[in-house]
Amino acid sequence: MSISTPEWVKDAVFYQIFPDRFARSEEAADALPMARREPFDNWGSVPTPYSYQGGNLQGIIDHLDYLRDMGITALYLNPIFSAGSNHRYNTFDYFQIDPILGTNETFDRLLAEAHRRDIRIVLDGVFNHVGRGFYPFAHVMEWGSHSPYVDWFHVQDWPIAPYGPGSANYTGWEGISSLPKLNTDNQQVREFIFDVATFWLNKGIDGWRLDVPYEIDDDSFWQEFRQRCKAINPEAYIVGELWFPAQRWLAGDQFDGQMNYLLTRAVFGYMIGDALDRAQTRPMGYGEMPTLTAVEFGAELDKVFNSLYEAPIVQAQLNMLGSHDTPRLLTLANDDVNTVKLAFLCQMTVPGAPNIYYGDEIGLVGRNDPFCRGAFPWMIRNNGIWT
């Protein structure tokens, strides 16, 4: 089978934005129909799992020139659909922008303004699980076994118990009751997800980053997902959150690339080495990250770029040095700016598309979630110099 991946990705420079923390347009925030006069924490306050700092889509629009001037050619946005958290991985409505971020019309403006600057936009697709406010799940909460949406989920007992202590009696992602898992064996659910994906591609987005796609353990699902997306836009980028060697998903019939944490592990193992604080990396997706010698580092790069995948996949990898799920690059490098520069040099020169996590370019720091999700400290720039 001939493998084809989007040509534009191979020369792209991505910038990842966690929308609540990148930039806040005060005018857009003041226009929100909220009962509380001051619904947000102060911009730049210590992030918590439950706090909002009020970043919005208009704030991104206002800073597109900053991104363009830095050489960014693509944005990867963490979830922007209606949800009940600052991270928005618990979707309520896949067809509506979260009102705190703006409206569907605001997103249309963002898309148009980004494209006018030759900046593409890839959205976060959270299709394994939903929020309790997702209409079909809310219907099941209200109507129990009589609901026509019962088979959209994995319910073990009635009545369902979505709140309160103890384990929920339905399947949630990682056992979390606020994240009910969809039943993608149900054809109606599959069609719903395909409709979401094609709806936003028809709007003009340039691709999907897929959240925990390995949780939908079904090659036929992702093969059809790819077919539906590519029928709308053959150059749409489909990239999976896959922390491990992923030949199964990267054979040319499912995803174009993965979030290349394999490269991240190699870079940290060699460039930070024994100085790496493994108490931060061990409990999350990085797992054990052994110190590497130069020879071992070279062997890892050879494996990642020459052995695991075909060349078109290698050229479409999303090369990471951090994300919303990881401690900040400068923090893991023990505030060693030279190490950070060396890591960026490697990221920018190996095959694939580099992805800069917002704020890493100015040395934003932070340990594991939620501290890696701090607000961008916008300051005055004079002649391109931060002051």
mmCIF file of C-alpha atoms in Angstrom:
data_model
loop_
_atom_site.group_PDB
_atom_site.id
_atom_site.type_symbol
_atom_site.label_atom_id
_atom_site.label_comp_id
_atom_site.label_asym_id
_atom_site.label_seq_id
_atom_site.Cartn_x
_atom_site.Cartn_y
_atom_site.Cartn_z
ATOM 1 C CA MET A 1 0.000 0.000 0.000
ATOM 2 C CA SER A 2 1.297 3.448 -0.924
ATOM 3 C CA ILE A 3 1.449 5.718 2.134
ATOM 4 C CA SER A 4 0.402 9.339 1.722
ATOM 5 C CA THR A 5 0.611 12.066 4.381
ATOM 6 C CA PRO A 6 -0.139 15.811 4.049
ATOM 7 C CA GLU A 7 2.609 17.692 2.262
ATOM 8 C CA TRP A 8 2.102 20.887 4.288
ATOM 9 C CA VAL A 9 2.808 19.127 7.580
ATOM 10 C CA LYS A 10 6.328 18.165 6.516
ATOM 11 C CA ASP A 11 7.422 21.827 6.597
ATOM 12 C CA ALA A 12 5.052 23.047 9.321
ATOM 13 C CA VAL A 13 5.941 24.584 12.678
ATOM 14 C CA PHE A 14 3.111 23.966 15.159
ATOM 15 C CA TYR A 15 2.193 25.921 18.269
ATOM 16 C CA GLN A 16 -0.007 24.248 20.871
ATOM 17 C CA ILE A 17 -2.485 26.407 22.767
ATOM 18 C CA PHE A 18 -4.345 25.525 25.970
ATOM 19 C CA PRO A 19 -7.179 28.005 25.339
ATOM 20 C CA ASP A 20 -7.991 29.014 28.928
ATOM 21 C CA ARG A 21 -4.389 30.103 29.516
ATOM 22 C CA PHE A 22 -3.007 31.621 26.297
ATOM 23 C CA ALA A 23 -4.617 35.058 26.027
ATOM 24 C CA ARG A 24 -7.760 36.801 27.270
ATOM 25 C CA SER A 25 -9.565 39.485 25.350
ATOM 26 C CA GLU A 26 -11.110 41.582 28.109
ATOM 27 C CA GLU A 27 -13.759 42.904 25.733
ATOM 28 C CA ALA A 28 -14.862 39.380 24.825
ATOM 29 C CA ALA A 29 -14.746 38.270 28.479
ATOM 30 C CA ASP A 30 -16.839 41.244 29.599
ATOM 31 C CA ALA A 31 -19.506 40.333 27.044
ATOM 32 C CA LEU A 32 -20.118 36.897 28.553
ATOM 33 C CA PRO A 33 -23.673 36.323 29.842
ATOM 34 C CA MET A 34 -22.615 35.272 33.344
ATOM 35 C CA ALA A 35 -24.262 35.874 36.714
ATOM 36 C CA ARG A 36 -20.948 36.430 38.514
ATOM 37 C CA ARG A 37 -19.359 39.812 37.994
ATOM 38 C CA GLU A 38 -15.816 38.423 38.149
ATOM 39 C CA PRO A 39 -15.955 34.776 37.064
ATOM 40 C CA PHE A 40 -12.224 34.314 36.443
ATOM 41 C CA ASP A 41 -9.088 34.084 38.534
ATOM 42 C CA ASN A 42 -6.552 36.840 38.063
ATOM 43 C CA TRP A 43 -4.517 36.294 34.918
ATOM 44 C CA GLY A 44 -1.272 34.630 35.907
ATOM 45 C CA SER A 45 -2.486 33.295 39.257
ATOM 46 C CA VAL A 46 -1.416 29.797 40.318
ATOM 47 C CA PRO A 47 -3.404 27.341 38.159
ATOM 48 C CA THR A 48 -5.643 24.765 39.803
ATOM 49 C CA PRO A 49 -7.667 21.894 38.325
ATOM 50 C CA TYR A 50 -10.880 23.889 38.804
ATOM 51 C CA SER A 51 -9.959 27.497 38.098
ATOM 52 C CA TYR A 52 -10.647 29.486 34.961
ATOM 53 C CA GLN A 53 -8.366 32.321 33.908
ATOM 54 C CA GLY A 54 -10.590 33.292 31.024
ATOM 55 C CA GLY A 55 -8.501 32.772 27.910
ATOM 56 C CA ASN A 56 -10.678 32.972 24.818
ATOM 57 C CA LEU A 57 -10.651 32.697 21.049
ATOM 58 C CA GLN A 58 -10.588 36.457 20.566
ATOM 59 C CA GLY A 59 -7.411 36.485 22.630
ATOM 60 C CA ILE A 60 -5.856 34.065 20.140
ATOM 61 C CA ILE A 61 -7.004 36.237 17.224
ATOM 62 C CA ASP A 62 -5.421 39.265 18.881
ATOM 63 C CA HIS A 63 -2.033 37.491 18.999
ATOM 64 C CA LEU A 64 -1.915 35.832 15.586
ATOM 65 C CA ASP A 65 0.667 38.338 14.382
ATOM 66 C CA TYR A 66 2.926 37.383 17.284
ATOM 67 C CA LEU A 67 2.666 33.750 16.212
ATOM 68 C CA ARG A 68 3.210 34.521 12.544
ATOM 69 C CA ASP A 69 6.251 36.674 13.322
ATOM 70 C CA MET A 70 7.711 33.774 15.310
ATOM 71 C CA GLY A 71 7.417 31.533 12.257
ATOM 72 C CA ILE A 72 4.393 29.505 13.336
ATOM 73 C CA THR A 73 2.485 27.958 10.435
ATOM 74 C CA ALA A 74 -0.041 25.766 12.295
ATOM 75 C CA LEU A 75 -1.948 25.812 15.570
ATOM 76 C CA TYR A 76 -2.986 22.796 17.597
ATOM 77 C CA LEU A 77 -5.775 23.854 19.951
ATOM 78 C CA ASN A 78 -6.689 21.837 23.027
ATOM 79 C CA PRO A 79 -10.473 21.256 23.187
ATOM 80 C CA ILE A 80 -12.680 24.248 22.391
ATOM 81 C CA PHE A 81 -16.150 22.693 22.378
ATOM 82 C CA SER A 82 -18.791 23.279 25.040
ATOM 83 C CA ALA A 83 -17.727 21.474 28.219
ATOM 84 C CA GLY A 84 -17.716 21.681 32.005
ATOM 85 C CA SER A 85 -14.047 22.199 32.849
ATOM 86 C CA ASN A 86 -11.103 24.446 32.052
ATOM 87 C CA HIS A 87 -9.472 21.650 30.028
ATOM 88 C CA ARG A 88 -12.696 20.811 28.144
ATOM 89 C CA TYR A 89 -11.955 17.109 27.701
ATOM 90 C CA ASN A 90 -15.467 16.417 29.053
ATOM 91 C CA THR A 91 -17.453 17.553 26.017
ATOM 92 C CA PHE A 92 -21.098 18.628 26.314
ATOM 93 C CA ASP A 93 -21.762 19.656 22.694
ATOM 94 C CA TYR A 94 -19.390 18.858 19.830
ATOM 95 C CA PHE A 95 -21.090 21.298 17.483
ATOM 96 C CA GLN A 96 -20.810 24.408 19.673
ATOM 97 C CA ILE A 97 -17.796 26.415 20.809
ATOM 98 C CA ASP A 98 -17.674 26.704 24.591
ATOM 99 C CA PRO A 99 -19.417 30.016 25.430
ATOM 100 C CA ILE A 100 -16.540 31.043 27.715
ATOM 101 C CA LEU A 101 -14.231 30.858 24.695
ATOM 102 C CA GLY A 102 -16.600 32.580 22.278
ATOM 103 C CA THR A 103 -19.147 31.528 19.684
ATOM 104 C CA ASN A 104 -19.107 29.536 16.475
ATOM 105 C CA GLU A 105 -18.863 32.889 14.693
ATOM 106 C CA THR A 106 -15.782 33.764 16.769
ATOM 107 C CA PHE A 107 -14.205 30.515 15.644
ATOM 108 C CA ASP A 108 -15.060 31.324 12.027
ATOM 109 C CA ARG A 109 -13.168 34.615 12.452
ATOM 110 C CA LEU A 110 -10.214 32.843 14.052
ATOM 111 C CA LEU A 111 -10.077 30.365 11.193
ATOM 112 C CA ALA A 112 -10.307 33.104 8.575
ATOM 113 C CA GLU A 113 -7.691 35.321 10.256
ATOM 114 C CA ALA A 114 -5.318 32.404 10.761
ATOM 115 C CA HIS A 115 -5.674 31.228 7.173
ATOM 116 C CA ARG A 116 -5.155 34.792 5.945
ATOM 117 C CA ARG A 117 -1.750 34.609 7.643
ATOM 118 C CA ASP A 118 -1.056 31.139 6.185
ATOM 119 C CA ILE A 119 -1.539 29.536 9.621
ATOM 120 C CA ARG A 120 -3.491 26.273 9.680
ATOM 121 C CA ILE A 121 -5.628 25.034 12.583
ATOM 122 C CA VAL A 122 -5.865 21.487 13.967
ATOM 123 C CA LEU A 123 -8.477 20.759 16.642
ATOM 124 C CA ASP A 124 -8.411 18.310 19.536
ATOM 125 C CA GLY A 125 -10.810 15.424 18.889
ATOM 126 C CA VAL A 126 -11.996 13.815 22.123
ATOM 127 C CA PHE A 127 -14.023 10.891 20.830
ATOM 128 C CA ASN A 128 -13.442 8.152 23.399
ATOM 129 C CA HIS A 129 -15.372 9.799 26.224
ATOM 130 C CA VAL A 130 -17.732 12.690 26.884
ATOM 131 C CA GLY A 131 -18.917 14.806 29.815
ATOM 132 C CA ARG A 132 -21.943 14.199 31.984
ATOM 133 C CA GLY A 133 -23.541 17.201 30.284
ATOM 134 C CA PHE A 134 -23.430 15.488 26.873
ATOM 135 C CA TYR A 135 -27.083 15.355 25.802
ATOM 136 C CA PRO A 136 -27.377 11.567 25.254
ATOM 137 C CA PHE A 137 -25.777 10.882 28.639
ATOM 138 C CA ALA A 138 -27.969 13.491 30.351
ATOM 139 C CA HIS A 139 -30.957 11.722 28.789
ATOM 140 C CA VAL A 140 -29.785 8.403 30.245
ATOM 141 C CA MET A 141 -29.384 10.057 33.662
ATOM 142 C CA GLU A 142 -32.980 11.287 33.463
ATOM 143 C CA TRP A 143 -34.694 8.299 31.834
ATOM 144 C CA GLY A 144 -32.529 5.392 32.889
ATOM 145 C CA SER A 145 -33.030 2.140 31.024
ATOM 146 C CA HIS A 146 -35.948 3.702 29.094
ATOM 147 C CA SER A 147 -33.666 6.161 27.296
ATOM 148 C CA PRO A 148 -33.060 5.525 23.580
ATOM 149 C CA TYR A 149 -29.390 6.395 24.229
ATOM 150 C CA VAL A 150 -28.684 3.539 26.654
ATOM 151 C CA ASP A 151 -26.536 1.690 24.135
ATOM 152 C CA TRP A 152 -24.368 4.756 23.547
ATOM 153 C CA PHE A 153 -22.577 3.933 26.820
ATOM 154 C CA HIS A 154 -21.409 0.991 28.919
ATOM 155 C CA VAL A 155 -23.885 0.775 31.809
ATOM 156 C CA GLN A 156 -23.498 -2.064 34.305
ATOM 157 C CA ASP A 157 -26.419 -1.396 36.658
ATOM 158 C CA TRP A 158 -29.470 0.790 37.280
ATOM 159 C CA PRO A 159 -30.058 3.437 38.369
ATOM 160 C CA ILE A 160 -26.776 4.945 37.216
ATOM 161 C CA ALA A 161 -24.754 6.819 39.833
ATOM 162 C CA PRO A 162 -22.933 9.687 38.115
ATOM 163 C CA TYR A 163 -22.225 11.607 41.335
ATOM 164 C CA GLY A 164 -21.217 10.853 44.864
ATOM 165 C CA PRO A 165 -18.622 8.611 46.506
ATOM 166 C CA GLY A 166 -17.536 5.237 45.192
ATOM 167 C CA SER A 167 -17.155 3.901 41.694
ATOM 168 C CA ALA A 168 -19.683 4.700 39.015
ATOM 169 C CA ASN A 169 -21.761 1.792 37.700
ATOM 170 C CA TYR A 170 -20.895 2.654 34.107
ATOM 171 C CA THR A 171 -17.564 2.755 32.318
ATOM 172 C CA GLY A 172 -15.672 6.027 32.460
ATOM 173 C CA TRP A 173 -12.249 6.822 31.071
ATOM 174 C CA GLU A 174 -9.712 5.677 33.669
ATOM 175 C CA GLY A 175 -12.707 4.929 35.914
ATOM 176 C CA ILE A 176 -13.582 8.632 36.184
ATOM 177 C CA SER A 177 -17.336 9.110 36.546
ATOM 178 C CA SER A 178 -17.278 12.574 34.958
ATOM 179 C CA LEU A 179 -15.925 11.070 31.708
ATOM 180 C CA PRO A 180 -18.445 8.452 30.483
ATOM 181 C CA LYS A 181 -16.939 6.265 27.789
ATOM 182 C CA LEU A 182 -18.771 6.064 24.457
ATOM 183 C CA ASN A 183 -19.737 2.689 23.020
ATOM 184 C CA THR A 184 -18.125 2.895 19.597
ATOM 185 C CA ASP A 185 -19.394 -0.589 18.728
ATOM 186 C CA ASN A 186 -22.757 1.148 18.301
ATOM 187 C CA GLN A 187 -23.181 2.263 14.686
ATOM 188 C CA GLN A 188 -25.131 5.362 15.746
ATOM 189 C CA VAL A 189 -22.218 6.456 17.924
ATOM 190 C CA ARG A 190 -19.759 5.852 15.109
ATOM 191 C CA GLU A 191 -21.846 7.909 12.706
ATOM 192 C CA PHE A 192 -22.140 10.686 15.287
ATOM 193 C CA ILE A 193 -18.344 10.897 15.646
ATOM 194 C CA PHE A 194 -17.841 10.827 11.873
ATOM 195 C CA ASP A 195 -20.414 13.625 11.558
ATOM 196 C CA VAL A 196 -18.513 15.739 14.096
ATOM 197 C CA ALA A 197 -15.224 15.190 12.303
ATOM 198 C CA THR A 198 -16.586 16.070 8.873
ATOM 199 C CA PHE A 199 -18.667 19.021 10.145
ATOM 200 C CA TRP A 200 -15.585 20.914 11.310
ATOM 201 C CA LEU A 201 -13.538 19.888 8.279
ATOM 202 C CA ASN A 202 -16.288 21.345 6.109
ATOM 203 C CA LYS A 203 -15.982 24.498 8.226
ATOM 204 C CA GLY A 204 -12.365 24.680 7.093
ATOM 205 C CA ILE A 205 -10.197 23.217 9.854
ATOM 206 C CA ASP A 206 -7.004 21.525 8.722
ATOM 207 C CA GLY A 207 -7.056 18.349 10.758
ATOM 208 C CA TRP A 208 -7.609 16.504 14.020
ATOM 209 C CA ARG A 209 -5.371 15.641 16.939
ATOM 210 C CA LEU A 210 -6.973 12.522 18.423
ATOM 211 C CA ASP A 211 -7.112 12.171 22.197
ATOM 212 C CA VAL A 212 -6.303 8.675 23.579
ATOM 213 C CA PRO A 213 -7.230 6.984 20.263
ATOM 214 C CA TYR A 214 -5.857 3.643 21.476
ATOM 215 C CA GLU A 215 -8.851 3.510 23.838
ATOM 216 C CA ILE A 216 -11.013 2.915 20.750
ATOM 217 C CA ASP A 217 -9.399 -0.437 20.062
ATOM 218 C CA ASP A 218 -10.869 -0.924 16.614
ATOM 219 C CA ASP A 219 -8.854 -0.572 13.416
ATOM 220 C CA SER A 220 -11.985 -0.475 11.262
ATOM 221 C CA PHE A 221 -13.272 2.554 13.176
ATOM 222 C CA TRP A 222 -10.114 4.579 12.561
ATOM 223 C CA GLN A 223 -9.827 3.387 8.979
ATOM 224 C CA GLU A 224 -13.300 4.721 8.273
ATOM 225 C CA PHE A 225 -12.578 7.878 10.249
ATOM 226 C CA ARG A 226 -9.615 8.509 7.942
ATOM 227 C CA GLN A 227 -11.659 7.791 4.830
ATOM 228 C CA ARG A 228 -14.430 10.177 5.879
ATOM 229 C CA CYS A 229 -11.959 12.967 6.743
ATOM 230 C CA LYS A 230 -9.807 12.579 3.653
ATOM 231 C CA ALA A 231 -12.918 12.619 1.448
ATOM 232 C CA ILE A 232 -13.548 16.170 2.710
ATOM 233 C CA ASN A 233 -9.917 17.308 2.610
ATOM 234 C CA PRO A 234 -7.219 14.943 1.308
ATOM 235 C CA GLU A 235 -4.611 17.158 3.018
ATOM 236 C CA ALA A 236 -6.295 17.010 6.434
ATOM 237 C CA TYR A 237 -3.778 16.059 9.144
ATOM 238 C CA ILE A 238 -4.753 13.173 11.437
ATOM 239 C CA VAL A 239 -2.369 12.812 14.366
ATOM 240 C CA GLY A 240 -2.813 10.507 17.352
ATOM 241 C CA GLU A 241 -1.836 10.849 20.986
ATOM 242 C CA LEU A 242 0.310 7.721 21.055
ATOM 243 C CA TRP A 243 3.113 7.665 23.631
ATOM 244 C CA PHE A 244 4.655 4.408 22.419
ATOM 245 C CA PRO A 245 5.780 2.730 19.178
ATOM 246 C CA ALA A 246 2.614 2.824 17.091
ATOM 247 C CA GLN A 247 3.134 0.814 13.921
ATOM 248 C CA ARG A 248 -0.417 -0.531 14.147
ATOM 249 C CA TRP A 249 -1.910 2.960 13.701
ATOM 250 C CA LEU A 250 0.819 4.347 11.416
ATOM 251 C CA ALA A 251 0.728 1.930 8.497
ATOM 252 C CA GLY A 252 -0.923 4.474 6.206
ATOM 253 C CA ASP A 253 -4.566 3.471 6.669
ATOM 254 C CA GLN A 254 -5.357 5.246 9.966
ATOM 255 C CA PHE A 255 -3.239 8.197 11.195
ATOM 256 C CA ASP A 256 -0.672 10.381 9.456
ATOM 257 C CA GLY A 257 1.521 10.677 12.536
ATOM 258 C CA GLN A 258 1.730 10.583 16.302
ATOM 259 C CA MET A 259 2.645 13.008 19.057
ATOM 260 C CA ASN A 260 6.280 11.985 18.999
ATOM 261 C CA TYR A 261 7.001 11.485 22.685
ATOM 262 C CA LEU A 262 9.480 8.804 21.617
ATOM 263 C CA LEU A 263 11.716 11.654 20.442
ATOM 264 C CA THR A 264 11.036 13.578 23.654
ATOM 265 C CA ARG A 265 12.168 10.673 25.800
ATOM 266 C CA ALA A 266 15.387 10.321 23.814
ATOM 267 C CA VAL A 267 16.155 14.061 23.980
ATOM 268 C CA PHE A 268 15.564 14.229 27.724
ATOM 269 C CA GLY A 269 17.468 11.020 28.391
ATOM 270 C CA TYR A 270 20.548 12.377 26.643
ATOM 271 C CA MET A 271 20.425 16.152 27.087
ATOM 272 C CA ILE A 272 19.172 16.258 30.684
ATOM 273 C CA GLY A 273 20.280 12.771 31.697
ATOM 274 C CA ASP A 274 20.937 12.161 35.382
ATOM 275 C CA ALA A 275 19.740 15.681 36.248
ATOM 276 C CA LEU A 276 16.188 14.829 35.154
ATOM 277 C CA ASP A 277 13.693 14.845 38.022
ATOM 278 C CA ARG A 278 12.147 11.423 37.493
ATOM 279 C CA ALA A 279 9.727 11.953 40.365
ATOM 280 C CA GLN A 280 7.873 14.198 37.898
ATOM 281 C CA THR A 281 8.141 12.034 34.806
ATOM 282 C CA ARG A 282 7.655 8.562 36.249
ATOM 283 C CA PRO A 283 3.947 8.835 37.241
ATOM 284 C CA MET A 284 2.745 10.131 33.858
ATOM 285 C CA GLY A 285 3.014 9.166 30.208
ATOM 286 C CA TYR A 286 6.791 9.484 30.017
ATOM 287 C CA GLY A 287 7.292 6.602 32.439
ATOM 288 C CA GLU A 288 10.886 5.583 33.034
ATOM 289 C CA MET A 289 13.330 7.763 31.091
ATOM 290 C CA PRO A 290 16.833 6.274 31.337
ATOM 291 C CA THR A 291 19.929 8.416 30.961
ATOM 292 C CA LEU A 292 21.432 7.912 27.498
ATOM 293 C CA THR A 293 24.986 8.106 26.264
ATOM 294 C CA ALA A 294 25.689 9.795 22.921
ATOM 295 C CA VAL A 295 25.827 6.407 21.211
ATOM 296 C CA GLU A 296 22.549 5.332 22.795
ATOM 297 C CA PHE A 297 20.944 8.639 21.848
ATOM 298 C CA GLY A 298 22.013 8.149 18.254
ATOM 299 C CA ALA A 299 20.570 4.652 18.276
ATOM 300 C CA GLU A 300 17.232 5.968 19.584
ATOM 301 C CA LEU A 301 17.092 8.598 16.851
ATOM 302 C CA ASP A 302 17.926 5.958 14.263
ATOM 303 C CA LYS A 303 15.062 3.807 15.533
ATOM 304 C CA VAL A 304 12.560 6.667 15.654
ATOM 305 C CA PHE A 305 13.408 8.078 12.222
ATOM 306 C CA ASN A 306 14.671 5.097 10.239
ATOM 307 C CA SER A 307 13.291 1.853 11.646
ATOM 308 C CA LEU A 308 9.778 2.174 13.048
ATOM 309 C CA TYR A 309 7.886 3.826 10.199
ATOM 310 C CA GLU A 310 7.897 4.525 6.485
ATOM 311 C CA ALA A 311 9.369 7.862 5.364
ATOM 312 C CA PRO A 312 6.023 9.661 4.725
ATOM 313 C CA ILE A 313 4.978 8.902 8.340
ATOM 314 C CA VAL A 314 8.339 10.030 9.746
ATOM 315 C CA GLN A 315 7.998 13.326 7.904
ATOM 316 C CA ALA A 316 4.529 13.878 9.408
ATOM 317 C CA GLN A 317 5.388 13.174 13.047
ATOM 318 C CA LEU A 318 4.437 15.880 15.568
ATOM 319 C CA ASN A 319 7.709 16.353 17.439
ATOM 320 C CA MET A 320 7.154 17.329 21.058
ATOM 321 C CA LEU A 321 9.246 18.700 23.921
ATOM 322 C CA GLY A 322 6.241 19.124 26.163
ATOM 323 C CA SER A 323 2.469 19.492 26.215
ATOM 324 C CA HIS A 324 -0.487 20.136 28.508
ATOM 325 C CA ASP A 325 0.101 16.623 29.921
ATOM 326 C CA THR A 326 3.762 17.057 30.884
ATOM 327 C CA PRO A 327 5.995 19.190 33.095
ATOM 328 C CA ARG A 328 7.412 22.224 31.310
ATOM 329 C CA LEU A 329 10.606 21.872 29.296
ATOM 330 C CA LEU A 330 12.578 24.475 31.282
ATOM 331 C CA THR A 331 11.412 22.945 34.562
ATOM 332 C CA LEU A 332 12.577 19.463 33.580
ATOM 333 C CA ALA A 333 15.860 20.980 32.384
ATOM 334 C CA ASN A 334 16.421 22.426 35.885
ATOM 335 C CA ASP A 335 16.294 25.977 34.502
ATOM 336 C CA ASP A 336 19.320 25.284 32.317
ATOM 337 C CA VAL A 337 18.681 27.562 29.334
ATOM 338 C CA ASN A 338 21.518 26.072 27.292
ATOM 339 C CA THR A 339 19.978 22.609 27.580
ATOM 340 C CA VAL A 340 16.640 24.037 26.449
ATOM 341 C CA LYS A 341 18.279 25.699 23.448
ATOM 342 C CA LEU A 342 20.006 22.449 22.501
ATOM 343 C CA ALA A 343 16.719 20.554 22.801
ATOM 344 C CA PHE A 344 14.980 23.124 20.573
ATOM 345 C CA LEU A 345 17.815 22.849 18.044
ATOM 346 C CA CYS A 346 17.298 19.090 17.856
ATOM 347 C CA GLN A 347 13.510 19.463 17.617
ATOM 348 C CA MET A 348 13.786 21.986 14.784
ATOM 349 C CA THR A 349 16.241 19.992 12.659
ATOM 350 C CA VAL A 350 15.058 16.367 12.771
ATOM 351 C CA PRO A 351 12.402 15.086 10.315
ATOM 352 C CA GLY A 352 8.802 15.915 11.163
ATOM 353 C CA ALA A 353 6.850 18.939 12.366
ATOM 354 C CA PRO A 354 8.064 20.629 15.553
ATOM 355 C CA ASN A 355 5.328 21.525 18.035
ATOM 356 C CA ILE A 356 5.994 24.324 20.545
ATOM 357 C CA TYR A 357 3.870 24.217 23.685
ATOM 358 C CA TYR A 358 2.655 27.765 24.315
ATOM 359 C CA GLY A 359 5.030 29.728 26.520
ATOM 360 C CA ASP A 360 7.981 27.377 26.155
ATOM 361 C CA GLU A 361 9.458 29.878 23.710
ATOM 362 C CA ILE A 362 9.832 32.423 26.538
ATOM 363 C CA GLY A 363 10.746 29.961 29.266
ATOM 364 C CA LEU A 364 7.431 29.443 31.042
ATOM 365 C CA VAL A 365 7.917 26.984 33.908
ATOM 366 C CA GLY A 366 5.657 24.520 35.715
ATOM 367 C CA ARG A 367 5.638 21.037 37.138
ATOM 368 C CA ASN A 368 2.978 18.418 36.374
ATOM 369 C CA ASP A 369 -0.674 19.259 35.674
ATOM 370 C CA PRO A 370 -2.110 21.711 36.655
ATOM 371 C CA PHE A 371 1.116 23.728 37.002
ATOM 372 C CA CYS A 372 2.192 23.125 33.386
ATOM 373 C CA ARG A 373 -0.953 24.995 32.351
ATOM 374 C CA GLY A 374 -0.088 28.453 33.612
ATOM 375 C CA ALA A 375 -1.207 31.659 31.903
ATOM 376 C CA PHE A 376 1.047 33.192 29.257
ATOM 377 C CA PRO A 377 2.679 36.259 30.914
ATOM 378 C CA TRP A 378 1.999 38.806 28.203
ATOM 379 C CA MET A 379 4.366 41.765 28.524
ATOM 380 C CA ILE A 380 5.418 44.732 26.429
ATOM 381 C CA ARG A 381 7.765 44.020 23.547
ATOM 382 C CA ASN A 382 10.059 46.739 22.257
ATOM 383 C CA ASN A 383 11.670 46.022 18.883
ATOM 384 C CA GLY A 384 11.014 42.325 19.364
ATOM 385 C CA ILE A 385 12.591 42.202 22.839
ATOM 386 C CA TRP A 386 10.520 41.040 25.823
ATOM 387 C CA THR A 387 10.522 43.566 28.714
#
